[in-house]
Amino acid sequence: MTSKRTDLESPADATDVSAFLRQVAATPRVGPPGARGRLIFAMDATASREPTWDRAAQIQSGMFIETRDLGGLEVQLCYYRGFRDFSASPWLQDSDALLKRMNGVFCEAGLTQIGRVLQHALDEVKKGRVDALVFVGDCMEESRDRLADLAGRLGLSGVPAFVFQEGRDPATERSFREIARLSGGAWCPFDSGSPRMLHDLLAAVAVYAAGGRAALTHYGETHGGAVLQLTHQMTKKGT
């Protein structure tokens, strides 16, 4: 288990971002061509996330804009906070609906519930297609073995977890990397000093969920930033 932390360390370097983008590009998309991408977006809403929650809400809502020409995106917003408080929205198809829900959430002290996030994703797969899970958090206070088991089951179900870590707590990083690896997804760190990078990388995952690797490559070429700088390093695997 790791303790909560509110200090933010240095932003992700080019190596971290490069590894993340290569893994996104190598991940096969399971949805049929032309269908809306379906993405579960889960967030830690415990007290340590409060200083950056409002900014994150604005960044997350931008995911829809980048996928309109690819058939669009459906997002289910999940978050946990307080004492076993866990919430999952209906599937949303526009940024205004997502932003309205996020603006209605306030952070509340409590322990992490990452296991509930992963189990929820597994439950959703039984109801319909899920192209990817995005999780944003800053710490882990649960059994690593249980999280590893759930992540492995997500991998078998074809749902990669793309894990964004705020700050660089070493024990949390080990667990988050393991969740990403076992699910077939990717891990990347960020901090409050790099909002543009987080926007670009979240948009990259959304574009991947909606249109696969070809759409992700085009996004990098037309939008620049961290994605443009590193798309040429991506593996040829994936769709």
mmCIF file of C-alpha atoms in Angstrom:
data_model
loop_
_atom_site.group_PDB
_atom_site.id
_atom_site.type_symbol
_atom_site.label_atom_id
_atom_site.label_comp_id
_atom_site.label_asym_id
_atom_site.label_seq_id
_atom_site.Cartn_x
_atom_site.Cartn_y
_atom_site.Cartn_z
ATOM 1 C CA MET A 1 0.000 0.000 0.000
ATOM 2 C CA THR A 2 1.119 3.556 -0.622
ATOM 3 C CA SER A 3 0.251 6.784 1.108
ATOM 4 C CA LYS A 4 -1.570 9.709 -0.454
ATOM 5 C CA ARG A 5 0.593 12.458 -1.827
ATOM 6 C CA THR A 6 -0.220 15.944 -3.035
ATOM 7 C CA ASP A 7 3.192 17.043 -4.253
ATOM 8 C CA LEU A 8 3.811 16.813 -7.988
ATOM 9 C CA GLU A 9 7.139 15.715 -9.342
ATOM 10 C CA SER A 10 8.726 16.375 -12.712
ATOM 11 C CA PRO A 11 6.627 15.877 -15.850
ATOM 12 C CA ALA A 12 6.913 12.790 -17.987
ATOM 13 C CA ASP A 13 9.984 12.786 -20.176
ATOM 14 C CA ALA A 14 10.089 11.910 -23.858
ATOM 15 C CA THR A 15 10.989 8.293 -23.116
ATOM 16 C CA ASP A 16 7.833 7.746 -21.047
ATOM 17 C CA VAL A 17 5.608 9.386 -23.655
ATOM 18 C CA SER A 18 7.290 7.501 -26.481
ATOM 19 C CA ALA A 19 6.771 4.158 -24.749
ATOM 20 C CA PHE A 20 3.142 5.021 -24.079
ATOM 21 C CA LEU A 21 2.398 5.952 -27.677
ATOM 22 C CA ARG A 22 4.157 2.884 -29.048
ATOM 23 C CA GLN A 23 2.007 0.688 -26.820
ATOM 24 C CA VAL A 24 -1.195 2.487 -27.858
ATOM 25 C CA ALA A 25 -0.281 1.952 -31.499
ATOM 26 C CA ALA A 26 0.458 -1.729 -30.924
ATOM 27 C CA THR A 27 -2.879 -2.425 -29.236
ATOM 28 C CA PRO A 28 -5.453 -4.011 -31.564
ATOM 29 C CA ARG A 29 -8.865 -2.341 -31.551
ATOM 30 C CA VAL A 30 -11.696 -4.876 -31.158
ATOM 31 C CA GLY A 31 -14.620 -2.803 -32.453
ATOM 32 C CA PRO A 32 -15.986 -3.041 -36.013
ATOM 33 C CA PRO A 33 -14.875 -0.349 -38.517
ATOM 34 C CA GLY A 34 -17.144 2.694 -38.565
ATOM 35 C CA ALA A 35 -18.743 1.983 -35.197
ATOM 36 C CA ARG A 36 -18.553 4.483 -32.349
ATOM 37 C CA GLY A 37 -15.591 3.869 -30.103
ATOM 38 C CA ARG A 38 -16.605 2.857 -26.573
ATOM 39 C CA LEU A 39 -14.346 4.050 -23.773
ATOM 40 C CA ILE A 40 -14.704 3.730 -19.992
ATOM 41 C CA PHE A 41 -13.120 6.776 -18.372
ATOM 42 C CA ALA A 42 -12.424 6.224 -14.666
ATOM 43 C CA MET A 43 -11.015 8.741 -12.191
ATOM 44 C CA ASP A 44 -9.789 8.815 -8.633
ATOM 45 C CA ALA A 45 -11.912 11.538 -6.957
ATOM 46 C CA THR A 46 -10.382 11.226 -3.499
ATOM 47 C CA ALA A 47 -9.078 14.307 -1.696
ATOM 48 C CA SER A 48 -5.537 14.284 -3.111
ATOM 49 C CA ARG A 49 -6.915 14.844 -6.637
ATOM 50 C CA GLU A 50 -8.918 17.967 -5.729
ATOM 51 C CA PRO A 51 -6.288 20.561 -6.765
ATOM 52 C CA THR A 52 -6.269 19.297 -10.372
ATOM 53 C CA TRP A 53 -9.841 18.007 -10.776
ATOM 54 C CA ASP A 54 -11.316 21.088 -12.534
ATOM 55 C CA ARG A 55 -8.516 21.235 -15.049
ATOM 56 C CA ALA A 56 -8.818 17.515 -15.692
ATOM 57 C CA ALA A 57 -12.544 17.880 -16.370
ATOM 58 C CA GLN A 58 -11.861 20.390 -19.128
ATOM 59 C CA ILE A 59 -9.164 18.206 -20.662
ATOM 60 C CA GLN A 60 -11.257 15.037 -20.621
ATOM 61 C CA SER A 61 -14.224 16.628 -22.380
ATOM 62 C CA GLY A 62 -12.007 17.376 -25.368
ATOM 63 C CA MET A 63 -11.731 13.688 -26.238
ATOM 64 C CA PHE A 64 -15.027 13.771 -28.129
ATOM 65 C CA ILE A 65 -13.953 16.558 -30.479
ATOM 66 C CA GLU A 66 -11.021 14.566 -31.859
ATOM 67 C CA THR A 67 -13.174 11.552 -32.783
ATOM 68 C CA ARG A 68 -16.134 13.137 -34.610
ATOM 69 C CA ASP A 69 -14.812 12.358 -38.075
ATOM 70 C CA LEU A 70 -14.104 8.737 -37.062
ATOM 71 C CA GLY A 71 -17.697 7.840 -36.215
ATOM 72 C CA GLY A 72 -17.627 9.365 -32.752
ATOM 73 C CA LEU A 73 -17.067 8.141 -29.242
ATOM 74 C CA GLU A 74 -19.203 6.887 -26.388
ATOM 75 C CA VAL A 75 -17.766 7.437 -22.924
ATOM 76 C CA GLN A 76 -18.887 6.054 -19.602
ATOM 77 C CA LEU A 77 -17.603 8.177 -16.719
ATOM 78 C CA CYS A 78 -16.688 6.354 -13.505
ATOM 79 C CA TYR A 79 -15.197 7.688 -10.303
ATOM 80 C CA TYR A 80 -14.664 6.705 -6.694
ATOM 81 C CA ARG A 81 -14.297 8.779 -3.520
ATOM 82 C CA GLY A 82 -15.115 8.787 0.209
ATOM 83 C CA PHE A 83 -16.160 5.578 1.942
ATOM 84 C CA ARG A 84 -16.847 3.046 -0.815
ATOM 85 C CA ASP A 85 -18.602 5.654 -2.956
ATOM 86 C CA PHE A 86 -18.421 4.450 -6.569
ATOM 87 C CA SER A 87 -20.407 5.862 -9.478
ATOM 88 C CA ALA A 88 -20.772 4.942 -13.167
ATOM 89 C CA SER A 89 -22.700 7.088 -15.641
ATOM 90 C CA PRO A 90 -24.735 5.926 -18.635
ATOM 91 C CA TRP A 91 -22.838 5.825 -21.936
ATOM 92 C CA LEU A 92 -22.485 9.447 -23.088
ATOM 93 C CA GLN A 93 -22.094 10.620 -26.682
ATOM 94 C CA ASP A 94 -21.193 14.294 -26.361
ATOM 95 C CA SER A 95 -18.696 16.415 -24.460
ATOM 96 C CA ASP A 96 -21.293 18.686 -22.850
ATOM 97 C CA ALA A 97 -22.961 15.749 -21.110
ATOM 98 C CA LEU A 98 -19.609 14.457 -19.852
ATOM 99 C CA LEU A 99 -18.486 17.874 -18.639
ATOM 100 C CA LYS A 100 -21.803 18.485 -16.865
ATOM 101 C CA ARG A 101 -21.428 15.236 -14.951
ATOM 102 C CA MET A 102 -17.802 15.899 -14.071
ATOM 103 C CA ASN A 103 -18.610 19.405 -12.873
ATOM 104 C CA GLY A 104 -21.153 17.915 -10.488
ATOM 105 C CA VAL A 105 -18.516 15.775 -8.777
ATOM 106 C CA PHE A 106 -16.569 16.972 -5.745
ATOM 107 C CA CYS A 107 -13.560 15.199 -4.324
ATOM 108 C CA GLU A 108 -13.880 13.515 -0.947
ATOM 109 C CA ALA A 109 -11.282 11.869 1.309
ATOM 110 C CA GLY A 110 -11.153 8.101 1.127
ATOM 111 C CA LEU A 111 -9.146 5.082 0.061
ATOM 112 C CA THR A 112 -8.605 3.975 -3.519
ATOM 113 C CA GLN A 113 -11.083 1.617 -5.195
ATOM 114 C CA ILE A 114 -9.189 0.649 -8.325
ATOM 115 C CA GLY A 115 -10.359 -2.947 -7.976
ATOM 116 C CA ARG A 116 -13.960 -1.766 -8.322
ATOM 117 C CA VAL A 117 -13.027 0.121 -11.484
ATOM 118 C CA LEU A 118 -11.473 -2.966 -13.060
ATOM 119 C CA GLN A 119 -14.324 -5.224 -11.967
ATOM 120 C CA HIS A 120 -16.845 -2.741 -13.340
ATOM 121 C CA ALA A 121 -15.095 -2.807 -16.716
ATOM 122 C CA LEU A 122 -15.292 -6.602 -16.712
ATOM 123 C CA ASP A 123 -19.010 -6.408 -15.926
ATOM 124 C CA GLU A 124 -19.573 -3.935 -18.775
ATOM 125 C CA VAL A 125 -17.877 -6.252 -21.257
ATOM 126 C CA LYS A 126 -20.577 -8.834 -20.513
ATOM 127 C CA LYS A 127 -23.211 -6.304 -21.633
ATOM 128 C CA GLY A 128 -21.524 -5.009 -24.781
ATOM 129 C CA ARG A 129 -18.313 -4.012 -26.517
ATOM 130 C CA VAL A 130 -15.709 -1.932 -24.660
ATOM 131 C CA ASP A 131 -12.729 -0.747 -26.693
ATOM 132 C CA ALA A 132 -10.592 0.585 -23.855
ATOM 133 C CA LEU A 133 -10.428 1.647 -20.216
ATOM 134 C CA VAL A 134 -8.713 4.888 -19.200
ATOM 135 C CA PHE A 135 -7.843 5.366 -15.538
ATOM 136 C CA VAL A 136 -6.438 8.552 -13.989
ATOM 137 C CA GLY A 137 -5.136 8.410 -10.418
ATOM 138 C CA ASP A 138 -2.246 9.233 -8.129
ATOM 139 C CA CYS A 139 -1.936 6.358 -5.659
ATOM 140 C CA MET A 140 -2.842 2.745 -4.889
ATOM 141 C CA GLU A 141 -3.939 1.434 -1.479
ATOM 142 C CA GLU A 142 -5.129 -2.068 -2.368
ATOM 143 C CA SER A 143 -3.861 -5.602 -2.891
ATOM 144 C CA ARG A 144 -1.491 -5.690 -5.857
ATOM 145 C CA ASP A 145 -2.278 -9.360 -6.382
ATOM 146 C CA ARG A 146 -6.020 -8.710 -6.693
ATOM 147 C CA LEU A 147 -5.484 -5.820 -9.094
ATOM 148 C CA ALA A 148 -3.114 -7.945 -11.169
ATOM 149 C CA ASP A 149 -5.721 -10.702 -11.400
ATOM 150 C CA LEU A 150 -8.435 -8.286 -12.529
ATOM 151 C CA ALA A 151 -6.087 -6.625 -15.034
ATOM 152 C CA GLY A 152 -5.190 -9.997 -16.496
ATOM 153 C CA ARG A 153 -8.874 -10.812 -16.899
ATOM 154 C CA LEU A 154 -9.368 -7.507 -18.706
ATOM 155 C CA GLY A 155 -6.566 -8.469 -21.051
ATOM 156 C CA LEU A 156 -8.249 -11.789 -21.793
ATOM 157 C CA SER A 157 -11.487 -9.890 -22.460
ATOM 158 C CA GLY A 158 -9.773 -7.609 -24.995
ATOM 159 C CA VAL A 159 -10.044 -4.424 -22.917
ATOM 160 C CA PRO A 160 -6.678 -2.619 -22.613
ATOM 161 C CA ALA A 161 -6.257 -0.276 -19.650
ATOM 162 C CA PHE A 162 -4.460 2.999 -20.361
ATOM 163 C CA VAL A 163 -3.268 4.223 -16.971
ATOM 164 C CA PHE A 164 -2.318 7.865 -16.343
ATOM 165 C CA GLN A 165 -0.437 8.476 -13.100
ATOM 166 C CA GLU A 166 -0.377 11.917 -11.513
ATOM 167 C CA GLY A 167 2.990 12.315 -9.801
ATOM 168 C CA ARG A 168 5.652 9.601 -9.594
ATOM 169 C CA ASP A 169 5.176 7.644 -6.374
ATOM 170 C CA PRO A 170 7.393 4.569 -6.995
ATOM 171 C CA ALA A 171 5.164 1.935 -5.380
ATOM 172 C CA THR A 172 2.100 3.287 -7.192
ATOM 173 C CA GLU A 173 4.043 3.312 -10.442
ATOM 174 C CA ARG A 174 4.906 -0.383 -10.108
ATOM 175 C CA SER A 175 1.268 -1.293 -9.597
ATOM 176 C CA PHE A 176 -0.035 0.982 -12.365
ATOM 177 C CA ARG A 177 2.536 -0.346 -14.830
ATOM 178 C CA GLU A 178 1.489 -3.885 -13.948
ATOM 179 C CA ILE A 179 -2.201 -3.128 -14.545
ATOM 180 C CA ALA A 180 -1.363 -1.669 -17.940
ATOM 181 C CA ARG A 181 0.920 -4.543 -18.924
ATOM 182 C CA LEU A 182 -1.397 -7.352 -17.873
ATOM 183 C CA SER A 183 -4.400 -5.787 -19.584
ATOM 184 C CA GLY A 184 -2.484 -5.129 -22.790
ATOM 185 C CA GLY A 185 -2.635 -1.355 -22.346
ATOM 186 C CA ALA A 186 -0.065 1.307 -21.470
ATOM 187 C CA TRP A 187 1.068 3.533 -18.586
ATOM 188 C CA CYS A 188 2.123 7.182 -18.660
ATOM 189 C CA PRO A 189 2.866 9.739 -15.911
ATOM 190 C CA PHE A 190 1.760 13.383 -15.924
ATOM 191 C CA ASP A 191 1.618 16.381 -13.604
ATOM 192 C CA SER A 192 -0.239 19.680 -13.338
ATOM 193 C CA GLY A 193 2.545 21.400 -15.258
ATOM 194 C CA SER A 194 1.832 19.451 -18.440
ATOM 195 C CA PRO A 195 -1.904 19.880 -19.229
ATOM 196 C CA ARG A 196 -1.317 20.073 -22.985
ATOM 197 C CA MET A 197 0.543 16.783 -22.987
ATOM 198 C CA LEU A 198 -2.223 15.086 -21.007
ATOM 199 C CA HIS A 199 -4.797 16.476 -23.437
ATOM 200 C CA ASP A 200 -2.851 15.142 -26.412
ATOM 201 C CA LEU A 201 -2.334 11.693 -24.929
ATOM 202 C CA LEU A 202 -5.959 11.325 -23.817
ATOM 203 C CA ALA A 203 -7.054 12.409 -27.270
ATOM 204 C CA ALA A 204 -4.679 9.842 -28.770
ATOM 205 C CA VAL A 205 -6.340 7.052 -26.790
ATOM 206 C CA ALA A 206 -9.792 8.313 -27.785
ATOM 207 C CA VAL A 207 -8.796 8.457 -31.448
ATOM 208 C CA TYR A 208 -7.379 4.944 -31.185
ATOM 209 C CA ALA A 209 -10.627 3.680 -29.615
ATOM 210 C CA ALA A 210 -12.670 5.268 -32.388
ATOM 211 C CA GLY A 211 -10.512 4.548 -35.423
ATOM 212 C CA GLY A 212 -7.542 2.303 -34.681
ATOM 213 C CA ARG A 213 -3.878 2.826 -35.460
ATOM 214 C CA ALA A 214 -4.328 4.540 -38.834
ATOM 215 C CA ALA A 215 -6.517 7.204 -37.252
ATOM 216 C CA LEU A 216 -4.013 7.644 -34.427
ATOM 217 C CA THR A 217 -1.152 8.188 -36.894
ATOM 218 C CA HIS A 218 -3.193 10.783 -38.800
ATOM 219 C CA TYR A 219 -4.034 12.545 -35.536
ATOM 220 C CA GLY A 220 -0.357 12.859 -34.718
ATOM 221 C CA GLU A 221 0.459 14.246 -38.145
ATOM 222 C CA THR A 222 -2.270 16.901 -38.035
ATOM 223 C CA HIS A 223 -2.203 17.958 -34.376
ATOM 224 C CA GLY A 224 1.490 18.045 -33.525
ATOM 225 C CA GLY A 225 2.682 18.191 -29.944
ATOM 226 C CA ALA A 226 3.909 15.103 -28.139
ATOM 227 C CA VAL A 227 1.988 12.812 -30.464
ATOM 228 C CA LEU A 228 3.516 14.237 -33.655
ATOM 229 C CA GLN A 229 7.046 14.082 -32.262
ATOM 230 C CA LEU A 230 6.785 10.408 -31.474
ATOM 231 C CA THR A 231 4.413 8.741 -33.929
ATOM 232 C CA HIS A 232 7.320 7.833 -36.217
ATOM 233 C CA GLN A 233 8.633 5.624 -33.398
ATOM 234 C CA MET A 234 5.462 3.574 -33.227
ATOM 235 C CA THR A 235 5.512 -0.120 -33.978
ATOM 236 C CA LYS A 236 3.862 -1.444 -37.123
ATOM 237 C CA LYS A 237 1.617 -3.714 -35.059
ATOM 238 C CA GLY A 238 -2.054 -3.035 -34.373
ATOM 239 C CA THR A 239 -4.922 -1.934 -36.553
#
